[in-house]
């Protein structure tokens, strides 16, 4: 019995896997854990930050079977992107895929010690931009109908035309999600320049007001953005750019890399009076 359509699909998935396999690397940390990564462009590779722990370097195995050492030159926990530097063949920039549609197919490509790893998946959900638990701006919520093997985490999620959808990571409830290529590109640009992702900084210590909402200033650092903008201890922050502030985390979540250098209007209650203070967000000092 022959199934030509299924044979054609099988051959296409195998061909697609083979076409991107030269860009896929296997990684092994000092504790023996295995994961995947992929070459972003010549000399630079990407993998999932969450599973790297405290490593400064990691063993990398490429398509040529040669073991090398990759230096971790930048990490962005907010988007789960780690940037690696290693010797690679010459590669053109990987074309980014258009946002996939629910029901479309994607191929997840990783690498193990002995073989390339490949999994065919349907795109089960495509949602709007969202914020990670660590405050990262993720351009789309892309969920795949495939259980992610630990060895394939950090691997490439590829569209049928060979373009890059994103990086495979484990999301909430063990779902497999793809960090979009556009999000990775933004992190890579900052990590290449700075080696880290800056965070916004007000220079205040805050405590929640459970009953009324908002956040009360209980500490103020000298010469900080908040101090320079006129904040006083005891002020209650009630709005950020016109949007209500319900908790301390509302403010912490907004202090991402995109806010550094921006001037924000913060609504404040002070001694029963409502004020608007214009604050230019600083960059959080690195300890």
Short mmCIF file of C-alpha atoms in Angstrom, two decimals, residues 41-155:
data_model
loop_
_atom_site.label_atom_id
_atom_site.label_comp_id
_atom_site.label_asym_id
_atom_site.label_seq_id
_atom_site.Cartn_x
_atom_site.Cartn_y
_atom_site.Cartn_z
CA UNK A 41 25.08 34.74 11.88
CA UNK A 42 28.74 34.07 11.27
CA UNK A 43 30.52 33.78 14.62
CA UNK A 44 27.39 34.16 16.76
CA UNK A 45 24.92 31.57 18.01
CA UNK A 46 21.74 31.63 20.07
CA UNK A 47 20.42 29.29 22.73
CA UNK A 48 17.94 29.32 25.62
CA UNK A 49 19.28 31.30 28.58
CA UNK A 50 17.12 29.66 31.22
CA UNK A 51 18.94 26.33 31.15
CA UNK A 52 22.49 27.75 31.13
CA UNK A 53 22.63 28.58 34.84
CA UNK A 54 25.96 30.25 35.73
CA UNK A 55 28.16 29.08 32.88
CA UNK A 56 30.58 31.50 31.21
CA UNK A 57 31.37 29.06 28.44
CA UNK A 58 29.86 25.87 27.10
CA UNK A 59 30.96 22.98 24.90
CA UNK A 60 29.54 23.20 21.38
CA UNK A 61 29.28 20.53 18.71
CA UNK A 62 28.58 21.61 15.14
CA UNK A 63 27.53 19.81 11.99
CA UNK A 64 31.17 18.98 11.25
CA UNK A 65 31.36 16.82 14.39
CA UNK A 66 34.13 18.94 15.92
CA UNK A 67 33.89 19.94 19.57
CA UNK A 68 34.59 23.58 20.35
CA UNK A 69 34.14 26.03 23.21
CA UNK A 70 31.48 28.73 22.91
CA UNK A 71 31.84 31.86 25.03
CA UNK A 72 28.63 33.25 26.52
CA UNK A 73 28.95 36.96 25.71
CA UNK A 74 25.48 38.17 26.66
CA UNK A 75 22.33 37.00 28.38
CA UNK A 76 18.78 38.30 28.34
CA UNK A 77 16.73 36.36 30.91
CA UNK A 78 13.67 38.47 30.09
CA UNK A 79 13.41 36.96 26.59
CA UNK A 80 15.31 33.71 27.36
CA UNK A 81 18.02 34.58 24.82
CA UNK A 82 21.70 33.81 25.38
CA UNK A 83 24.28 35.00 22.85
CA UNK A 84 27.32 32.81 22.19
CA UNK A 85 30.55 33.58 20.38
CA UNK A 86 32.30 30.74 18.57
CA UNK A 87 34.15 29.94 15.38
CA UNK A 88 31.69 29.05 12.61
CA UNK A 89 31.66 28.74 8.84
CA UNK A 90 30.38 31.73 6.88
CA UNK A 91 26.60 32.08 7.06
CA UNK A 92 24.27 34.64 5.57
CA UNK A 93 21.70 36.22 7.89
CA UNK A 94 18.80 33.83 8.41
CA UNK A 95 15.61 35.13 6.80
CA UNK A 96 12.86 35.73 9.35
CA UNK A 97 9.51 34.07 8.73
CA UNK A 98 6.25 35.94 8.55
CA UNK A 99 4.04 35.32 11.60
CA UNK A 100 2.65 31.79 11.23
CA UNK A 101 -1.05 31.03 11.17
CA UNK A 102 -2.70 28.58 13.59
CA UNK A 103 -2.79 25.20 11.93
CA UNK A 104 0.30 25.81 9.82
CA UNK A 105 3.26 23.48 10.08
CA UNK A 106 6.71 24.12 11.49
CA UNK A 107 9.80 21.97 11.98
CA UNK A 108 11.77 22.10 15.23
CA UNK A 109 15.43 21.33 14.57
CA UNK A 110 17.95 20.62 17.31
CA UNK A 111 21.10 18.56 17.59
CA UNK A 112 22.21 15.70 19.78
CA UNK A 113 25.63 14.18 20.20
CA UNK A 114 25.14 11.75 17.32
CA UNK A 115 22.50 13.26 15.07
CA UNK A 116 20.42 16.22 14.13
CA UNK A 117 17.05 16.19 15.94
CA UNK A 118 13.87 16.99 14.03
CA UNK A 119 10.20 17.25 14.96
CA UNK A 120 7.23 18.21 12.82
CA UNK A 121 4.69 20.32 14.71
CA UNK A 122 1.51 22.21 14.07
CA UNK A 123 1.28 25.81 15.22
CA UNK A 124 -1.57 25.52 17.70
CA UNK A 125 -1.83 29.14 18.84
CA UNK A 126 -0.64 32.54 17.69
CA UNK A 127 -1.39 35.36 20.08
CA UNK A 128 -0.49 39.01 20.38
CA UNK A 129 2.62 40.46 21.99
CA UNK A 130 3.07 39.58 25.65
CA UNK A 131 5.32 40.26 28.60
CA UNK A 132 7.34 37.44 30.15
CA UNK A 133 7.46 36.87 33.90
CA UNK A 134 10.87 38.59 33.86
CA UNK A 135 9.57 41.65 32.06
CA UNK A 136 10.64 40.86 28.50
CA UNK A 137 8.59 42.08 25.55
CA UNK A 138 7.83 39.04 23.36
CA UNK A 139 6.45 39.99 19.95
CA UNK A 140 3.94 37.13 19.61
CA UNK A 141 2.77 34.10 21.57
CA UNK A 142 3.53 31.15 19.29
CA UNK A 143 2.61 27.75 20.72
CA UNK A 144 3.55 24.47 19.06
CA UNK A 145 1.74 21.15 19.32
CA UNK A 146 4.89 19.24 20.21
CA UNK A 147 6.42 18.15 23.50
CA UNK A 148 9.88 19.66 23.75
CA UNK A 149 12.77 17.31 24.45
CA UNK A 150 15.40 18.84 26.79
CA UNK A 151 18.03 18.21 24.09
CA UNK A 152 16.03 20.27 21.57
CA UNK A 153 15.47 23.28 23.85
CA UNK A 154 17.13 26.29 22.27
CA UNK A 155 16.76 24.79 18.81
#
